[in-house]
Amino acid sequence: MADAQRDFNHQGLWSYLPWIFLEEEQRAKSRKRIAGHAGQRWAVFLEPSTAVDPAALEAVLAGYDAKDPWYLGRSLKDENMVIIHHYQQEPAYPLAPAGFAISASLLQLLVQNLKEHPLSSGQQIEPVWELADRLAKKLQVKITDRRDAFCSERAGGCATWVNNIDIHRSSHSLRPESVVIAVKTVSTFHDSRVKLVQDFWAGTSPVKVLFLSNEAFGAVPGAQVVDLSPEFGDMVDPKKEST
């Protein structure tokens, strides 16, 4: 997606929806075609930790007609309602590190829907769920669970699986004291959220945690809330900064 962001000169391509829209629009304008079975085009989304067996993946996709709207992956569903999914338990969404696939037909339907109902200025908290939500609610297409092919770990028959990439990472001699975690907050939520974060994980974090806000706050022992307004002024005014 970093390459796409550079090619399209568009910010925000860490999110699937604008990336799909721009890629499909560019494809339509240039009339590109991918070699293979006529009309059998798929977009397969992978992450750095996704391992792939190309022959097995091709065999899985060959079992579906890409001229129909298909959305394949390892289906997940929340057991409890959580803020990251806007307190909803539907729809199911794919395990992104295991990869997922969308047929050409569904890509085209999604682009048309985005033209008719453009993305709002609202936040996309978790892009993989936001994509599933758009497909389910706007196009009535839910994920087809193929956990036998899109695997959480390598096993017989897997087309993709989640690889542990930690073994390839260098520590660069970093220690906890070399790192700072910044938690963005705002005065409205100091009472309810700073204590929650501090009690849940920040208070025991081996890494220094700073809460960055528009006002000072000292009611939670151990929580360091930094008032950014003396330095940044209106830029951290909640009424202005989000725009």
XYZ file of N, CA, C and O in Angstrom, residues 21-199:
716
model
N -10.721 1.558 -4.498
C -11.384 2.500 -5.397
C -10.399 3.066 -6.428
O -10.653 3.042 -7.634
N -9.260 3.554 -5.966
C -8.293 4.162 -6.874
C -7.667 3.141 -7.817
O -7.464 3.418 -9.001
N -7.362 1.958 -7.309
C -6.766 0.916 -8.142
C -7.719 0.476 -9.246
O -7.329 0.350 -10.411
N -8.984 0.270 -8.898
C -9.961 -0.174 -9.887
C -10.267 0.925 -10.902
O -10.455 0.649 -12.095
N -10.303 2.158 -10.457
C -10.524 3.274 -11.385
C -9.362 3.407 -12.355
O -9.555 3.633 -13.560
N -8.151 3.257 -11.859
C -6.984 3.327 -12.730
C -6.986 2.173 -13.723
O -6.678 2.345 -14.905
N -7.367 1.000 -13.247
C -7.426 -0.178 -14.121
C -8.454 0.032 -15.231
O -8.211 -0.294 -16.393
N -9.603 0.590 -14.880
C -10.650 0.812 -15.870
C -10.206 1.828 -16.929
O -10.491 1.666 -18.121
N -9.488 2.857 -16.503
C -9.042 3.887 -17.444
C -7.976 3.368 -18.389
O -7.946 3.696 -19.572
N -7.079 2.557 -17.869
C -5.983 2.052 -18.701
C -6.338 0.759 -19.417
O -5.583 0.257 -20.233
N -7.532 0.190 -19.078
C -8.006 -1.049 -19.689
C -6.994 -2.185 -19.536
O -6.754 -2.967 -20.459
N -6.401 -2.266 -18.361
C -5.443 -3.342 -18.108
C -6.172 -4.675 -18.002
O -7.305 -4.761 -17.588
N -5.495 -5.733 -18.382
C -6.032 -7.079 -18.233
C -4.941 -7.976 -17.654
O -3.768 -7.862 -18.016
N -5.335 -8.847 -16.761
C -4.394 -9.791 -16.175
C -4.484 -11.112 -16.919
O -5.580 -11.612 -17.183
N -3.337 -11.662 -17.280
C -3.333 -12.929 -18.012
C -3.935 -14.027 -17.150
O -3.807 -14.048 -15.940
N -4.586 -14.972 -17.798
C -5.206 -16.079 -17.078
C -6.549 -16.391 -17.687
O -6.835 -16.028 -18.822
N -7.389 -17.074 -16.913
C -8.702 -17.416 -17.405
C -9.492 -16.148 -17.702
O -9.454 -15.188 -16.940
N -10.183 -16.121 -18.810
C -10.930 -14.942 -19.220
C -11.917 -14.544 -18.139
O -12.751 -15.328 -17.713
N -11.800 -13.304 -17.681
C -12.723 -12.774 -16.701
C -12.483 -13.254 -15.274
O -13.185 -12.823 -14.361
N -11.515 -14.142 -15.076
C -11.284 -14.691 -13.738
C -10.187 -13.898 -13.028
O -9.053 -14.333 -12.894
N -10.545 -12.720 -12.594
C -9.582 -11.846 -11.919
C -9.962 -11.725 -10.444
O -11.125 -11.547 -10.094
N -8.952 -11.821 -9.613
C -9.128 -11.709 -8.167
C -8.138 -10.706 -7.595
O -7.034 -10.541 -8.120
N -8.522 -10.056 -6.522
C -7.580 -9.270 -5.719
C -7.367 -10.043 -4.426
O -8.332 -10.351 -3.712
N -6.124 -10.388 -4.143
C -5.784 -11.116 -2.927
C -4.985 -10.174 -2.030
O -3.951 -9.639 -2.440
N -5.466 -9.964 -0.832
C -4.849 -9.023 0.097
C -4.010 -9.791 1.116
O -4.520 -10.666 1.818
N -2.738 -9.448 1.188
C -1.792 -10.121 2.069
C -1.103 -9.103 2.962
O -1.075 -7.911 2.661
N -0.535 -9.578 4.051
C 0.261 -8.737 4.933
C 1.688 -9.264 4.966
O 1.955 -10.370 4.463
N 2.641 -8.501 5.520
C 4.025 -8.978 5.559
C 4.187 -10.341 6.231
O 5.117 -11.085 5.913
N 3.273 -10.670 7.129
C 3.379 -11.954 7.832
C 2.642 -13.083 7.122
O 2.625 -14.207 7.613
N 2.027 -12.802 5.958
C 1.263 -13.828 5.255
C 2.172 -14.667 4.366
O 2.878 -14.136 3.517
N 2.164 -15.977 4.566
C 2.874 -16.908 3.688
C 1.871 -17.487 2.692
O 0.689 -17.646 3.008
N 2.353 -17.797 1.471
C 1.448 -18.212 0.396
C 1.981 -19.444 -0.318
O 3.173 -19.523 -0.634
N 1.079 -20.380 -0.581
C 1.343 -21.482 -1.496
C 0.608 -21.124 -2.787
O -0.612 -21.295 -2.868
N 1.304 -20.579 -3.798
C 0.629 -20.069 -4.994
C -0.249 -21.097 -5.692
O -1.363 -20.775 -6.119
N 0.230 -22.334 -5.813
C -0.557 -23.361 -6.500
C -1.838 -23.674 -5.727
O -2.917 -23.813 -6.315
N -1.728 -23.766 -4.407
C -2.911 -24.050 -3.589
C -3.895 -22.896 -3.639
O -5.113 -23.102 -3.704
N -3.384 -21.663 -3.632
C -4.268 -20.497 -3.708
C -4.983 -20.455 -5.048
O -6.187 -20.184 -5.113
N -4.257 -20.732 -6.117
C -4.881 -20.765 -7.438
C -5.982 -21.821 -7.490
O -7.056 -21.582 -8.064
N -5.738 -22.959 -6.857
C -6.736 -24.027 -6.860
C -7.984 -23.623 -6.082
O -9.115 -23.922 -6.482
N -7.808 -22.930 -4.973
C -8.947 -22.466 -4.187
C -9.786 -21.483 -4.996
O -11.018 -21.609 -5.089
N -9.133 -20.512 -5.618
C -9.862 -19.480 -6.368
C -10.523 -20.061 -7.619
O -11.576 -19.575 -8.048
N -9.926 -21.107 -8.173
C -10.500 -21.739 -9.364
C -11.844 -22.389 -9.076
O -12.621 -22.664 -9.995
N -12.146 -22.599 -7.817
C -13.414 -23.209 -7.449
C -14.575 -22.221 -7.410
O -15.706 -22.611 -7.090
N -14.290 -20.947 -7.712
C -15.315 -19.909 -7.691
C -15.286 -19.130 -8.997
O -14.227 -18.998 -9.637
N -16.410 -18.602 -9.400
C -16.507 -17.787 -10.607
C -16.336 -16.327 -10.217
O -17.184 -15.759 -9.518
N -15.243 -15.715 -10.648
C -14.954 -14.329 -10.287
C -15.921 -13.341 -10.924
O -15.896 -12.155 -10.597
N -16.761 -13.823 -11.842
C -17.785 -12.948 -12.417
C -18.961 -12.781 -11.458
O -19.858 -11.982 -11.705
N -18.939 -13.551 -10.362
C -19.924 -13.409 -9.299
C -19.250 -12.724 -8.102
O -18.026 -12.772 -7.954
N -20.036 -12.092 -7.232
C -19.438 -11.388 -6.083
C -19.026 -12.339 -4.965
O -19.879 -12.848 -4.234
N -17.741 -12.580 -4.857
C -17.208 -13.482 -3.839
C -16.214 -12.756 -2.937
O -15.427 -11.918 -3.398
N -16.247 -13.133 -1.666
C -15.389 -12.544 -0.642
C -14.951 -13.706 0.243
O -15.748 -14.275 0.992
N -13.684 -14.121 0.113
C -13.204 -15.348 0.745
C -12.142 -15.035 1.794
O -11.280 -14.181 1.589
N -12.166 -15.759 2.906
C -11.134 -15.589 3.915
C -11.415 -16.441 5.132
O -12.293 -17.308 5.120
N -10.660 -16.180 6.172
C -10.858 -16.878 7.446
C -11.761 -16.006 8.317
O -11.344 -14.967 8.819
N -12.997 -16.415 8.479
C -14.013 -15.584 9.106
C -13.818 -15.467 10.620
O -13.563 -16.454 11.307
N -13.947 -14.231 11.101
C -13.883 -13.948 12.538
C -15.148 -13.204 12.951
O -15.727 -12.458 12.164
N -15.548 -13.386 14.195
C -16.700 -12.646 14.712
C -16.447 -12.352 16.183
O -15.980 -13.214 16.926
N -16.751 -11.136 16.610
C -16.523 -10.749 17.996
C -17.491 -11.457 18.935
O -18.689 -11.527 18.663
N -16.969 -11.955 20.045
C -17.838 -12.557 21.056
C -18.566 -11.478 21.854
O -19.668 -11.682 22.348
N -17.923 -10.320 21.984
C -18.520 -9.208 22.726
C -18.462 -7.947 21.880
O -17.629 -7.819 20.985
N -19.344 -7.011 22.162
C -19.353 -5.748 21.434
C -18.215 -4.866 21.941
O -18.073 -4.655 23.145
N -17.383 -4.366 21.025
C -16.217 -3.569 21.399
C -16.170 -2.302 20.561
O -16.721 -2.234 19.461
N -15.505 -1.279 21.078
C -15.487 0.015 20.422
C -14.823 -0.043 19.047
O -15.206 0.681 18.138
N -13.827 -0.924 18.894
C -13.099 -0.967 17.626
C -14.016 -1.332 16.462
O -13.739 -1.001 15.313
N -15.144 -1.981 16.775
C -16.129 -2.300 15.749
C -17.449 -1.584 16.018
O -18.520 -2.091 15.729
N -17.318 -0.383 16.580
C -18.487 0.477 16.806
C -19.575 -0.242 17.612
O -20.763 -0.040 17.389
N -19.131 -1.065 18.543
C -20.047 -1.805 19.418
C -21.031 -2.664 18.627
O -22.207 -2.752 18.951
N -20.521 -3.293 17.594
C -21.322 -4.215 16.798
C -20.619 -5.580 16.748
O -19.395 -5.647 16.754
N -21.400 -6.638 16.658
C -20.839 -7.982 16.523
C -20.999 -8.526 15.107
O -20.530 -9.613 14.799
N -21.657 -7.786 14.278
C -21.809 -8.124 12.870
C -21.242 -6.975 12.044
O -21.294 -5.824 12.457
N -20.709 -7.282 10.855
C -20.613 -8.606 10.247
C -19.317 -9.309 10.625
O -18.429 -8.722 11.258
N -19.205 -10.571 10.210
C -17.937 -11.285 10.333
C -16.924 -10.640 9.398
O -17.279 -10.048 8.381
N -15.654 -10.747 9.739
C -14.582 -10.122 8.955
C -13.407 -11.091 8.862
O -13.307 -12.029 9.660
N -12.514 -10.909 7.902
C -11.426 -11.877 7.746
C -10.247 -11.634 8.682
O -9.997 -10.497 9.104
N -9.532 -12.695 8.989
C -8.259 -12.572 9.690
C -7.251 -12.048 8.670
O -6.753 -12.809 7.831
N -6.961 -10.759 8.710
C -6.152 -10.125 7.669
C -4.759 -10.741 7.503
O -4.296 -10.909 6.365
N -4.037 -11.103 8.581
C -2.719 -11.707 8.382
C -2.750 -13.045 7.657
O -1.731 -13.499 7.143
N -3.921 -13.692 7.617
C -4.053 -14.941 6.860
C -4.426 -14.679 5.407
O -4.515 -15.622 4.613
N -4.651 -13.420 5.047
C -5.013 -13.067 3.685
C -6.494 -13.250 3.414
O -7.187 -13.983 4.130
N -6.989 -12.560 2.405
C -8.361 -12.752 1.950
C -8.439 -12.342 0.486
O -7.533 -11.676 -0.043
N -9.504 -12.772 -0.187
C -9.620 -12.561 -1.632
C -10.992 -11.998 -1.976
O -12.006 -12.371 -1.381
N -11.009 -11.093 -2.962
C -12.247 -10.483 -3.456
C -12.291 -10.643 -4.969
O -11.306 -10.338 -5.663
N -13.421 -11.100 -5.484
C -13.546 -11.325 -6.926
C -13.675 -10.010 -7.678
O -14.067 -8.971 -7.124
N -13.359 -10.046 -8.990
C -13.441 -8.855 -9.838
C -14.845 -8.276 -9.828
O -15.031 -7.056 -9.803
N -15.840 -9.151 -9.862
C -17.226 -8.676 -9.856
C -17.528 -7.852 -8.616
O -18.127 -6.768 -8.699
N -17.090 -8.336 -7.459
C -17.359 -7.621 -6.219
C -16.554 -6.324 -6.144
O -17.041 -5.310 -5.631
N -15.344 -6.335 -6.657
C -14.550 -5.107 -6.698
C -15.275 -4.025 -7.487
O -15.348 -2.862 -7.073
N -15.822 -4.407 -8.630
C -16.520 -3.437 -9.475
C -17.791 -2.928 -8.803
O -18.113 -1.731 -8.875
N -18.516 -3.814 -8.127
C -19.708 -3.401 -7.396
C -19.348 -2.445 -6.263
O -20.063 -1.473 -5.997
N -18.234 -2.712 -5.609
C -17.792 -1.868 -4.509
C -17.421 -0.478 -5.006
O -17.777 0.533 -4.386
N -16.727 -0.402 -6.130
C -16.355 0.896 -6.699
C -17.597 1.703 -7.053
O -17.686 2.898 -6.770
N -18.575 1.045 -7.659
C -19.810 1.737 -8.010
C -20.523 2.243 -6.761
O -21.045 3.358 -6.731
N -20.512 1.433 -5.715
C -21.144 1.836 -4.466
C -20.423 3.032 -3.841
O -21.056 3.929 -3.279
N -19.094 3.043 -3.917
C -18.321 4.155 -3.369
C -18.562 5.443 -4.161
O -18.495 6.541 -3.602
N -18.855 5.316 -5.429
C -19.207 6.499 -6.225
C -20.557 7.052 -5.769
O -20.744 8.270 -5.682
N -21.485 6.149 -5.501
C -22.828 6.565 -5.094
C -22.880 6.983 -3.620
O -23.677 7.850 -3.250
N -22.028 6.357 -2.815
C -22.009 6.649 -1.378
C -20.545 6.832 -0.950
O -19.948 5.921 -0.361
N -19.957 7.996 -1.242
C -18.537 8.215 -0.917
C -18.262 8.077 0.580
O -19.160 8.237 1.418
N -17.014 7.786 0.891
C -16.616 7.704 2.287
C -16.837 9.048 2.969
O -16.554 10.100 2.393
N -17.333 8.997 4.189
C -17.519 10.224 4.954
C -16.189 10.620 5.579
O -15.166 9.957 5.394
N -16.214 11.691 6.344
C -14.998 12.140 7.018
C -14.778 11.396 8.334
O -13.852 11.692 9.064
N -15.666 10.439 8.633
C -15.521 9.679 9.874
C -14.297 8.788 9.869
O -13.744 8.457 8.822
N -13.874 8.394 11.052
C -12.686 7.562 11.181
C -12.970 6.131 10.762
O -14.070 5.616 10.943
N -11.956 5.499 10.190
C -11.985 4.059 9.977
C -11.057 3.471 11.036
O -9.851 3.540 10.930
N -11.682 2.902 12.065
C -10.903 2.457 13.207
C -10.116 1.193 12.883
O -8.952 1.063 13.228
N -10.762 0.246 12.213
C -10.059 -0.968 11.785
C -10.468 -1.266 10.342
O -11.565 -1.763 10.092
N -9.599 -0.979 9.387
C -9.964 -1.064 7.971
C -10.532 -2.403 7.527
O -11.432 -2.431 6.697
N -10.024 -3.519 8.064
C -10.510 -4.817 7.601
C -11.971 -5.021 8.003
O -12.750 -5.630 7.270
N -12.366 -4.481 9.166
C -13.767 -4.584 9.574
C -14.622 -3.583 8.812
O -15.748 -3.882 8.419
N -14.094 -2.375 8.578
C -14.848 -1.365 7.835
C -15.164 -1.866 6.419
O -16.249 -1.617 5.890
N -14.226 -2.580 5.812
C -14.462 -3.159 4.492
C -15.576 -4.202 4.566
O -16.507 -4.183 3.746
N -15.501 -5.089 5.534
C -16.535 -6.115 5.691
C -17.897 -5.490 5.951
O -18.924 -5.952 5.429
N -17.913 -4.421 6.725
C -19.162 -3.741 7.053
C -19.781 -3.115 5.804
O -20.994 -3.216 5.579
N -18.962 -2.485 4.980
C -19.457 -1.875 3.736
C -20.002 -2.949 2.791
O -21.080 -2.796 2.223
N -19.278 -4.041 2.633
C -19.723 -5.107 1.730
C -21.028 -5.737 2.211
O -21.914 -6.044 1.406
N -21.154 -5.921 3.525
C -22.347 -6.572 4.061
C -23.569 -5.659 4.001
O -24.660 -6.084 3.609
N -23.383 -4.395 4.385
C -24.529 -3.502 4.509
C -24.939 -2.853 3.189
O -26.123 -2.647 2.932
N -23.967 -2.523 2.370
C -24.278 -1.821 1.129
C -24.484 -2.769 -0.043
O -25.256 -2.475 -0.963
N -23.793 -3.916 -0.031
C -23.853 -4.837 -1.167
C -24.419 -6.199 -0.806
O -24.555 -7.062 -1.670
N -24.748 -6.393 0.467
C -25.320 -7.657 0.948
C -24.426 -8.852 0.626
O -24.893 -9.946 0.291
N -23.132 -8.654 0.707
C -22.171 -9.730 0.480
C -21.370 -9.943 1.758
O -20.664 -9.043 2.215
N -21.495 -11.132 2.347
C -20.740 -11.454 3.542
C -19.610 -12.422 3.202
O -19.646 -13.098 2.173
N -18.636 -12.461 4.079
C -17.466 -13.294 3.824
C -17.842 -14.777 3.796
O -18.662 -15.249 4.592
N -17.279 -15.493 2.838
C -17.398 -16.953 2.784
C -16.223 -17.530 3.568
O -15.061 -17.300 3.225
N -16.532 -18.241 4.632
C -15.493 -18.744 5.526
C -14.753 -19.914 4.888
O -15.315 -20.987 4.705
N -13.472 -19.684 4.544
C -12.623 -20.751 4.025
C -11.401 -20.901 4.935
O -10.261 -20.764 4.502
N -11.674 -21.159 6.198
C -10.576 -21.308 7.153
C -9.704 -22.511 6.851
O -8.593 -22.625 7.367
N -10.211 -23.426 6.009
C -9.402 -24.567 5.596
C -8.305 -24.141 4.631
O -7.287 -24.828 4.500
N -8.488 -23.013 3.959
C -7.528 -22.542 2.965
C -6.750 -21.320 3.450
O -5.550 -21.196 3.196
N -7.427 -20.409 4.157
C -6.784 -19.217 4.706
C -6.552 -19.495 6.191
O -7.436 -19.327 7.018
N -5.343 -19.932 6.524
C -5.081 -20.553 7.824
C -4.371 -19.621 8.803
O -3.579 -18.755 8.403
N -4.631 -19.843 10.091
C -3.927 -19.082 11.121
C -2.520 -19.630 11.352
O -1.644 -18.921 11.854
N -2.297 -20.886 10.997
C -0.954 -21.476 11.039
C -0.859 -22.538 9.954
O -1.874 -23.035 9.460
N 0.333 -22.875 9.571
C 0.527 -23.778 8.443
C 0.011 -25.183 8.754
O 0.257 -25.735 9.808
N -0.724 -25.736 7.790
C -1.252 -27.093 7.914
C -1.517 -27.617 6.511
O -1.461 -26.865 5.523
N -1.809 -28.897 6.392
C -2.087 -29.490 5.093
C -3.282 -28.834 4.426
O -4.309 -28.628 5.061
N -3.139 -28.502 3.155
C -4.229 -27.906 2.402
C -4.303 -26.399 2.461
O -5.143 -25.786 1.789
N -3.453 -25.761 3.252
C -3.501 -24.302 3.377
C -2.974 -23.622 2.116
O -1.925 -23.997 1.580
N -3.699 -22.618 1.672
C -3.240 -21.782 0.560
C -2.441 -20.600 1.089
O -1.483 -20.148 0.464
N -2.858 -20.084 2.234
C -2.116 -19.024 2.923
C -2.115 -19.347 4.409
O -2.962 -20.089 4.903
N -1.166 -18.764 5.130
C -1.128 -18.944 6.579
C -0.312 -17.802 7.182
O 0.403 -17.079 6.484
N -0.465 -17.653 8.488
C 0.229 -16.580 9.202
C 1.609 -17.054 9.607
O 1.751 -18.077 10.286
N 2.609 -16.333 9.180
C 3.997 -16.665 9.487
C 4.493 -15.796 10.634
O 4.091 -14.634 10.752
N 5.346 -16.323 11.460
C 5.957 -15.532 12.521
C 7.137 -14.771 11.934
O 8.143 -15.365 11.558
N 6.999 -13.444 11.854
C 8.085 -12.659 11.265
C 9.011 -12.075 12.332
O 9.981 -11.390 12.000
N 8.724 -12.348 13.607
C 9.574 -11.807 14.667
C 11.018 -12.278 14.535
O 11.949 -11.552 14.891
N 11.206 -13.505 14.023
C 12.565 -14.039 13.925
C 13.395 -13.262 12.912
O 14.625 -13.334 12.916
N 12.744 -12.487 12.040
C 13.471 -11.709 11.040
C 13.727 -10.275 11.493
O 14.371 -9.506 10.791
N 13.200 -9.923 12.659
C 13.333 -8.558 13.139
C 14.582 -8.403 13.987
O 14.876 -9.231 14.833
N 15.273 -7.316 13.777
C 16.443 -7.013 14.582
C 16.035 -6.109 15.736
O 15.210 -5.213 15.580
N 16.605 -6.335 16.897
C 16.260 -5.515 18.066
C 16.902 -4.133 17.982
O 16.468 -3.195 18.641
N 17.975 -3.982 17.160
C 18.724 -2.726 17.061
C 19.166 -2.246 18.444
O 19.317 -1.047 18.676
N 19.340 -3.199 19.355
C 19.790 -2.918 20.722
C 18.820 -2.035 21.498
O 19.192 -1.374 22.472
N 17.558 -1.981 21.063
C 16.566 -1.176 21.780
C 16.173 -1.864 23.076
O 16.047 -3.074 23.146
N 15.979 -1.041 24.102
C 15.492 -1.502 25.383
C 14.229 -0.712 25.722
O 13.968 0.325 25.108
N 13.430 -1.176 26.687
C 12.204 -0.439 27.020
C 12.424 1.047 27.279
O 11.611 1.887 26.895
N 13.539 1.389 27.921
C 13.796 2.796 28.224
C 14.130 3.615 26.976
O 14.220 4.846 27.036
N 14.313 2.938 25.833
C 14.578 3.645 24.576
C 13.290 4.041 23.860
O 13.341 4.718 22.835
N 12.158 3.598 24.380
C 10.892 3.748 23.671
C 9.891 4.541 24.505
O 9.867 4.426 25.731
N 9.072 5.353 23.826
C 7.969 6.058 24.472
C 6.693 5.770 23.690
O 6.688 5.821 22.462
N 5.622 5.410 24.389
C 4.309 5.238 23.767
C 3.485 6.486 24.061
O 3.320 6.875 25.223
N 2.991 7.129 23.016
C 2.154 8.316 23.175
C 0.696 7.939 22.961
O 0.346 7.357 21.937
N -0.154 8.256 23.939
C -1.578 7.984 23.857
C -2.302 9.312 23.668
O -2.274 10.172 24.553
N -2.926 9.482 22.505
C -3.629 10.730 22.223
C -4.974 10.725 22.954
O -5.738 9.772 22.855
N -5.255 11.792 23.674
C -6.533 11.901 24.368
C -6.977 13.354 24.352
O -6.355 14.211 23.723
N -8.065 13.653 25.048
C -8.628 15.001 25.090
C -9.303 15.172 26.443
O -9.744 14.195 27.072
N -9.371 16.396 26.919
C -9.816 16.658 28.293
C -11.186 16.074 28.610
O -11.438 15.641 29.740
N -12.072 16.027 27.621
C -13.417 15.493 27.840
C -13.384 14.071 28.396
O -14.259 13.668 29.166
N -12.357 13.304 28.006
C -12.294 11.893 28.380
C -11.273 11.600 29.472
O -11.007 10.432 29.758
N -10.686 12.613 30.065
C -9.670 12.360 31.086
C -10.189 11.475 32.215
O -9.569 10.477 32.587
N -11.330 11.850 32.794
C -11.843 11.122 33.952
C -12.169 9.667 33.635
O -11.905 8.768 34.431
N -12.745 9.436 32.470
C -13.217 8.081 32.152
C -12.159 7.194 31.519
O -12.164 5.979 31.723
N -11.235 7.786 30.773
C -10.340 6.943 29.962
C -8.910 6.857 30.463
O -8.270 5.812 30.317
N -8.388 7.929 31.012
C -6.997 7.877 31.466
C -6.832 6.817 32.555
O -5.904 6.004 32.521
N -7.750 6.788 33.503
C -7.666 5.782 34.563
C -7.812 4.366 34.005
O -7.106 3.445 34.422
N -8.726 4.207 33.044
C -8.941 2.891 32.456
C -7.673 2.375 31.776
O -7.248 1.239 31.995
N -7.047 3.205 30.956
C -5.819 2.809 30.254
C -4.685 2.569 31.254
O -3.920 1.599 31.139
N -4.594 3.458 32.234
C -3.530 3.322 33.232
C -3.679 2.032 34.021
O -2.703 1.306 34.236
N -4.908 1.687 34.433
C -5.131 0.463 35.200
C -4.973 -0.788 34.343
O -4.484 -1.823 34.813
